[in-house]
Every structure is written in structure tokens, then in C-alpha cells.
Coordinates of C-alpha atoms in Angstrom, one line a residue:
Chain P
X1 CA 7.4 -3.8 43.9
X2 CA 7.3 -0.1 44.6
X3 CA 10.3 1.9 43.6
X4 CA 12.3 2.4 46.8
X5 CA 13.6 5.7 45.5
X6 CA 10.2 7.1 44.6
X7 CA 10.0 9.1 47.8
X8 CA 13.4 10.6 47.1
X9 CA 12.7 11.4 43.6
X10 CA 9.4 13.0 44.5
X11 CA 10.9 15.2 47.2
X12 CA 11.3 18.2 44.9
X13 CA 7.6 17.9 44.0
X14 CA 6.6 17.5 47.6
X15 CA 8.6 20.5 48.7
X16 CA 7.2 22.6 45.9
X17 CA 3.7 21.6 46.9
X18 CA 4.2 22.3 50.6
X19 CA 5.5 25.8 49.7
X20 CA 2.7 26.3 47.2
X21 CA 0.0 25.4 49.8
X22 CA 1.5 27.7 52.4
X23 CA 1.9 30.6 49.9
X24 CA -1.6 30.1 48.6
X25 CA -3.0 30.2 52.1
X26 CA -1.0 33.3 53.0
X27 CA -2.0 34.9 49.7
X28 CA -5.7 34.3 50.2
X29 CA -5.5 35.8 53.7
X30 CA -3.6 38.9 52.6
X31 CA -5.6 39.5 49.4
X32 CA -8.9 38.7 51.0
X33 CA -8.7 41.6 53.4
X34 CA -7.3 43.9 50.7
X35 CA -10.0 42.9 48.2
X36 CA -12.9 43.1 50.7
X37 CA -11.9 46.6 51.9
X38 CA -11.8 47.8 48.3
X39 CA -15.2 46.2 47.7
X40 CA -16.7 47.9 50.8
X41 CA -15.3 51.2 49.7
X42 CA -16.6 50.9 46.2
X43 CA -20.1 49.7 47.3
X44 CA -20.3 52.7 49.7
X45 CA -19.4 55.2 46.9
X46 CA -21.9 53.7 44.5
X47 CA -24.9 53.8 46.9
X48 CA -24.6 57.1 48.8
X49 CA -26.5 59.0 46.1
X50 CA -29.2 56.3 46.0
X51 CA -29.7 56.6 49.7
X52 CA -29.7 60.4 49.4
X53 CA -32.6 60.2 46.9
X54 CA -34.5 57.8 49.2
X55 CA -34.1 60.2 52.2
X56 CA -34.9 63.3 50.2
X57 CA -38.1 61.9 48.6
X58 CA -39.3 60.2 51.8
X59 CA -39.1 63.5 53.5
X60 CA -41.0 65.3 50.7
X61 CA -43.8 62.8 50.9
X62 CA -44.0 63.1 54.7
X63 CA -43.8 66.9 54.6
X64 CA -46.5 69.5 54.2
X65 CA -45.4 70.1 50.6
X66 CA -48.5 71.5 48.9
X67 CA -47.4 71.1 45.3
X68 CA -49.2 67.9 44.2
X69 CA -46.9 67.5 41.2
X70 CA -43.9 67.4 43.5
X71 CA -45.4 64.7 45.5
X72 CA -46.4 62.7 42.4
X73 CA -42.9 62.8 41.2
X74 CA -41.6 61.8 44.6
X75 CA -43.9 58.8 44.6
X76 CA -42.7 57.8 41.1
X77 CA -39.1 58.0 42.4
X78 CA -40.0 55.6 45.2
X79 CA -41.5 53.2 42.8
X80 CA -38.4 53.4 40.6
X81 CA -36.2 52.6 43.6
X82 CA -38.3 49.8 45.1
X83 CA -37.1 47.0 42.8
X84 CA -33.5 47.7 43.9
X85 CA -34.2 46.2 47.3
X86 CA -31.9 43.2 47.7
X87 CA -30.0 44.0 44.5
X88 CA -26.9 45.4 45.9
X89 CA -24.4 42.8 44.7
X90 CA -21.5 43.5 42.3
X91 CA -23.1 41.4 39.5
X92 CA -23.6 43.0 36.1
X93 CA -27.3 42.6 36.4
X94 CA -27.5 44.5 39.6
X95 CA -25.2 47.2 38.2
X96 CA -27.5 47.7 35.3
X97 CA -30.5 47.9 37.5
X98 CA -28.8 50.6 39.7
X99 CA -27.5 52.7 36.7
X100 CA -30.9 52.5 35.0
X101 CA -32.8 53.5 38.2
X102 CA -30.4 56.4 39.0
X103 CA -30.7 57.8 35.4
X104 CA -34.5 57.8 35.7
X105 CA -34.3 59.3 39.2
X106 CA -32.0 62.1 38.0
X107 CA -34.6 63.1 35.4
X108 CA -37.4 63.1 38.0
X109 CA -35.3 65.1 40.5
X110 CA -34.6 67.8 37.8
X111 CA -38.4 68.1 37.4
X112 CA -38.9 68.3 41.2
X113 CA -36.3 71.0 41.4
X114 CA -38.1 73.0 38.7
X115 CA -41.4 72.5 40.5
X116 CA -39.9 73.7 43.8
X117 CA -38.8 77.0 42.1
X118 CA -35.1 76.0 42.1
X119 CA -34.8 76.2 45.9
X120 CA -32.6 73.1 45.3
X121 CA -30.7 71.7 42.3
X122 CA -29.6 68.3 41.1
X123 CA -26.0 69.4 40.9
X124 CA -26.1 70.6 44.5
X125 CA -27.4 67.2 45.6
X126 CA -24.7 65.3 43.6
X127 CA -21.9 67.6 44.9
X128 CA -23.1 67.0 48.4
X129 CA -22.8 63.2 47.9
X130 CA -19.4 63.5 46.1
X131 CA -18.2 65.5 49.1
X132 CA -19.0 62.4 51.3
X133 CA -17.7 59.7 49.0
X134 CA -14.6 61.3 47.5
X135 CA -14.4 62.6 44.0
X136 CA -13.0 59.6 42.2
X137 CA -15.2 56.5 42.8
X138 CA -13.1 53.4 43.0
X139 CA -9.9 55.1 44.0
X140 CA -8.4 53.9 47.2
X141 CA -8.4 56.6 49.8
X142 CA -5.3 56.9 51.9
X143 CA -7.2 57.9 55.0
X144 CA -9.6 55.0 54.9
X145 CA -8.5 51.8 56.5
Chain K
X1 CA 20.7 -8.2 49.0
X2 CA 19.2 -6.0 51.7
X3 CA 16.1 -4.0 50.6
X4 CA 14.9 -0.8 52.0
X5 CA 12.0 -2.6 53.7
X6 CA 14.5 -4.8 55.6
X7 CA 16.8 -2.0 56.6
X8 CA 15.1 0.5 59.0
X9 CA 18.1 2.8 58.9
X10 CA 18.1 3.0 55.1
X11 CA 14.4 3.4 55.0
X12 CA 14.7 6.4 57.3
X13 CA 17.4 8.0 55.2
X14 CA 15.3 7.4 52.1
X15 CA 12.5 9.2 53.7
X16 CA 14.9 12.1 54.3
X17 CA 16.2 11.9 50.7
X18 CA 19.6 10.6 51.6
X19 CA 21.3 7.3 50.7
X20 CA 23.8 5.3 52.6
X21 CA 26.7 6.8 50.8
X22 CA 25.7 10.2 51.8
X23 CA 25.5 9.1 55.4
X24 CA 29.1 7.9 55.4
X25 CA 30.3 11.2 54.0
X26 CA 28.3 13.8 55.8
X27 CA 27.5 12.1 59.1
X28 CA 25.0 13.3 61.7
X29 CA 26.9 16.6 62.4
X30 CA 25.5 17.9 59.1
X31 CA 21.9 17.6 60.5
X32 CA 20.7 21.1 61.4
X33 CA 17.6 22.9 62.6
X34 CA 15.9 24.5 59.6
X35 CA 16.2 28.3 59.6
X36 CA 13.4 30.7 58.9
X37 CA 14.3 30.7 55.2
X38 CA 14.0 26.9 55.1
X39 CA 10.6 27.0 56.6
X40 CA 8.4 27.3 53.5
X41 CA 5.8 24.7 53.7
X42 CA 6.8 23.6 57.2
X43 CA 4.5 24.1 60.1
X44 CA 7.3 23.5 62.6
X45 CA 11.0 23.5 61.9
X46 CA 12.6 20.1 61.5
X47 CA 16.1 18.8 61.8
X48 CA 17.3 17.6 58.5
X49 CA 20.3 17.1 56.3
X50 CA 21.8 20.3 54.8
X51 CA 21.3 18.9 51.3
X52 CA 17.6 18.3 52.1
X53 CA 17.4 21.8 53.5
X54 CA 18.9 23.2 50.4
X55 CA 16.5 21.2 48.2
X56 CA 13.5 22.2 50.3
X57 CA 14.5 25.9 50.3
X58 CA 14.8 25.9 46.5
X59 CA 11.6 24.2 45.6
X60 CA 9.4 25.3 48.5
X61 CA 10.3 28.9 47.9
X62 CA 9.4 28.6 44.2
X63 CA 6.1 26.9 45.3
X64 CA 5.4 29.6 47.9
X65 CA 5.8 32.4 45.3
X66 CA 3.6 30.6 42.8
X67 CA 1.0 30.0 45.5
X68 CA 0.9 33.6 46.5
X69 CA 0.5 34.6 42.9
X70 CA -2.3 32.1 42.3
X71 CA -4.2 33.3 45.4
X72 CA -4.0 36.9 44.2
X73 CA -5.7 36.1 41.0
X74 CA -8.3 33.9 42.5
X75 CA -9.1 35.6 45.8
X76 CA -9.2 39.3 45.1
X77 CA -12.4 39.3 43.0
X78 CA -14.3 37.0 45.4
X79 CA -13.3 39.2 48.4
X80 CA -14.3 42.4 46.5
X81 CA -17.7 40.9 45.7
X82 CA -18.2 40.0 49.4
X83 CA -17.3 43.5 50.6
X84 CA -19.4 45.4 48.0
X85 CA -22.9 44.8 49.5
X86 CA -21.6 45.7 52.9
X87 CA -20.4 49.0 51.6
X88 CA -23.7 49.4 49.6
X89 CA -25.7 49.0 52.8
X90 CA -23.5 51.6 54.7
X91 CA -23.5 54.0 51.8
X92 CA -27.3 53.8 51.5
X93 CA -27.8 54.6 55.2
X94 CA -25.4 57.5 55.0
X95 CA -27.2 58.8 51.9
X96 CA -30.6 58.6 53.6
X97 CA -29.3 60.6 56.5
X98 CA -27.8 63.3 54.3
X99 CA -30.9 63.3 52.0
X100 CA -33.2 63.7 55.0
X101 CA -31.2 66.6 56.5
X102 CA -30.8 68.3 53.1
X103 CA -34.6 68.0 52.5
X104 CA -35.3 69.6 55.9
X105 CA -32.9 72.4 55.0
X106 CA -31.3 72.0 58.4
X107 CA -27.9 73.5 57.3
X108 CA -26.3 73.4 60.8
X109 CA -26.9 69.7 61.3
X110 CA -26.2 69.0 57.6
X111 CA -22.7 70.6 57.9
X112 CA -22.0 68.6 61.0
X113 CA -23.1 65.4 59.2
X114 CA -21.0 66.2 56.2
X115 CA -17.9 66.5 58.4
X116 CA -18.6 63.4 60.5
X117 CA -19.8 61.1 57.8
X118 CA -16.9 61.4 55.3
X119 CA -15.9 58.1 53.8
X120 CA -12.6 58.0 55.6
X121 CA -14.4 58.4 58.9
X122 CA -17.3 56.0 58.3
X123 CA -15.0 53.3 56.9
X124 CA -12.5 53.6 59.7
X125 CA -11.1 50.2 60.6
X126 CA -12.2 50.7 64.3
X127 CA -15.8 50.0 63.1
X128 CA -14.8 46.7 61.5
X129 CA -13.5 43.3 62.6
X130 CA -10.5 41.5 61.2
X131 CA -12.6 40.0 58.4
X132 CA -13.9 43.5 57.4
X133 CA -17.4 43.0 58.7
X134 CA -19.1 46.0 60.3
X135 CA -19.3 45.4 64.0
X136 CA -20.0 48.9 65.3
X137 CA -22.5 51.1 63.6
X138 CA -22.9 53.6 66.4
X139 CA -21.9 56.5 64.2
X140 CA -24.7 55.6 61.8
X141 CA -27.4 55.0 64.4
X142 CA -26.4 58.3 66.1
X143 CA -27.1 60.2 62.9
X144 CA -30.2 58.2 62.0
X145 CA -31.4 59.2 65.5
X146 CA -30.8 62.9 64.7
X147 CA -32.8 62.7 61.5
X148 CA -35.7 60.8 63.1
X149 CA -35.8 63.3 66.0
X150 CA -36.1 66.1 63.5
X151 CA -39.1 64.4 61.8
X152 CA -40.7 63.8 65.2
X153 CA -40.2 67.3 66.5
X154 CA -41.7 68.7 63.2
X155 CA -44.7 66.4 63.6
X156 CA -45.2 67.4 67.2
X157 CA -45.0 71.1 66.3
X158 CA -47.8 70.5 63.8
X159 CA -49.9 68.7 66.3

């Protein structure tokens, strides 16, 4: 025969569980928005410079730039960036791909700047992007959201 | 001997966590509507015995706090990972616009873009829904249009 007092004795556990479920649900809702906003912000900051390089090199290739070496380097940058398509997740593997590609691109950009007689510079490009993204990647900006 | 199964009144009280002796002492006047603080784990307030309310308040509140803590540990990283590619896509588009304008040495338009495409403006909550999905990319398409028009006008001038 079932213990007639079982339901009474398990009340504490039942109340705890009810509260836990409600708290968990509330916590998921609250932290989901907070975490996703932070993820959007960090992804944004990480990829602005990559987009910048894409826009810059695409325009060089489409322009009437006569220096063949400049165009060759621009083509090489395009081929470095191509494998990054669809690798924009926060996984360690995608992070490695991005960092490795950006490092190679920076070197190529330095060469391009030299070949263009220093009409532009890598630090100028990076500062321009930093101006857009904010200076400390990953820091929550008060004005955003 | 009367068992709980045979006594509907006692069965009801057992469900509420009260025995017959309690009933004699406290009576129905001690039943009350649960207050806001009693409501942890309750979808709608119920009328229950003060002792039951106190028990609920104590244990449900502890459960609620533990639940919120567990959700924080579990949910933050998943949510971050979900938002990251969205930000990556927006950031890439902004970078392409700035890179194109920079490459064309159009300083007037570049300065305007720098002012309008700051992170705080691009990630303004008015462009996102309640689940932090981008629902309005008009600012991006406007500037993408500017950079495309620049390319077209340059081509046309050459032709």
C-alpha cells in the first residue's frame, strides 16, 4: 500500500522543483538576450576588418590600377579570404582560420601599401576599423543596446 | 480504521499537506490567497493554508534562485554562440562598405559613413527583434547602395 503521507513528505521537494523550474525558465530568458547581444557585438568587432580587406581588394581589382604587382597581391588576398566563407562561428576552429587569414592578409596589405608608394598604410586602415568597432574588442559598450 | 482513500476530506487535506489535527486548530479562516512572494513556481495564485504557504515560500524561493543560477551557467554561452555569426555578418558588410569607400579615396562619403556606421548606431536595438535577430538592415543597404553607385558612376565615366 502506498504511504498516505508520501505526498505531504514530498511537498518540500515539489515546491523546490516548482521554484527551480520557474527560476530556470526566467534565467534562460534573461541571460539568453544578454548573451546573444554580447555575441552579436563581439562577432561584429571581429569581422569589420575582414570586410574592410574584402572591400578594399575588390575595388583594387575592379579599378584601373596599372601596377600588376598590386593586383597580384590583391588576388592573393582574395584567395586567402575565400575559405573563410561560412566559417563565422565562435568555434575554436573558425577562430583559428580567421586569425591565420588576417595575419597573412596584413602582410600582403603592407606589401600593397609599399607598391602604391605609401598613399595608404596598414595602420591607417586598422585605425579606421577600430574607430567603427570601438577600441576594446569584447567590451560591452554603454551606447549599444 | 478510516484510511485516506476512504475519507475524501482527509485526502484533500493531505494533498494540501495538512492533517486532521491541523484542521481542527486552524480552521478555514487560515486559508489565504497566495501573495506575490508566495508565487514562486505557481502559474496562478492558489488559496492554501498559511503553513503550506510558508513551506512553499521557503522551498520554492530556494529552488527559484538555484534555477536562475543554473540557467546563467548553461544559457549564456549558447546564446553568445548564436549571436556571434549574426554580428560577424553585419560586421563584414560594414567593413566592405568602409573598405570600398576608403579604396576609392572618397573622403567626404567615408567621413559620413564613419559617423553613421559606428557600432553603437548599427547595433541599435531598433534594428533587432526581441530575440536579437536583425529585422531591419536599411542602414546597411543604404550604404551598400552608396558604394555600388560610386562603382557604377566610375564605370560609366570610363565608358
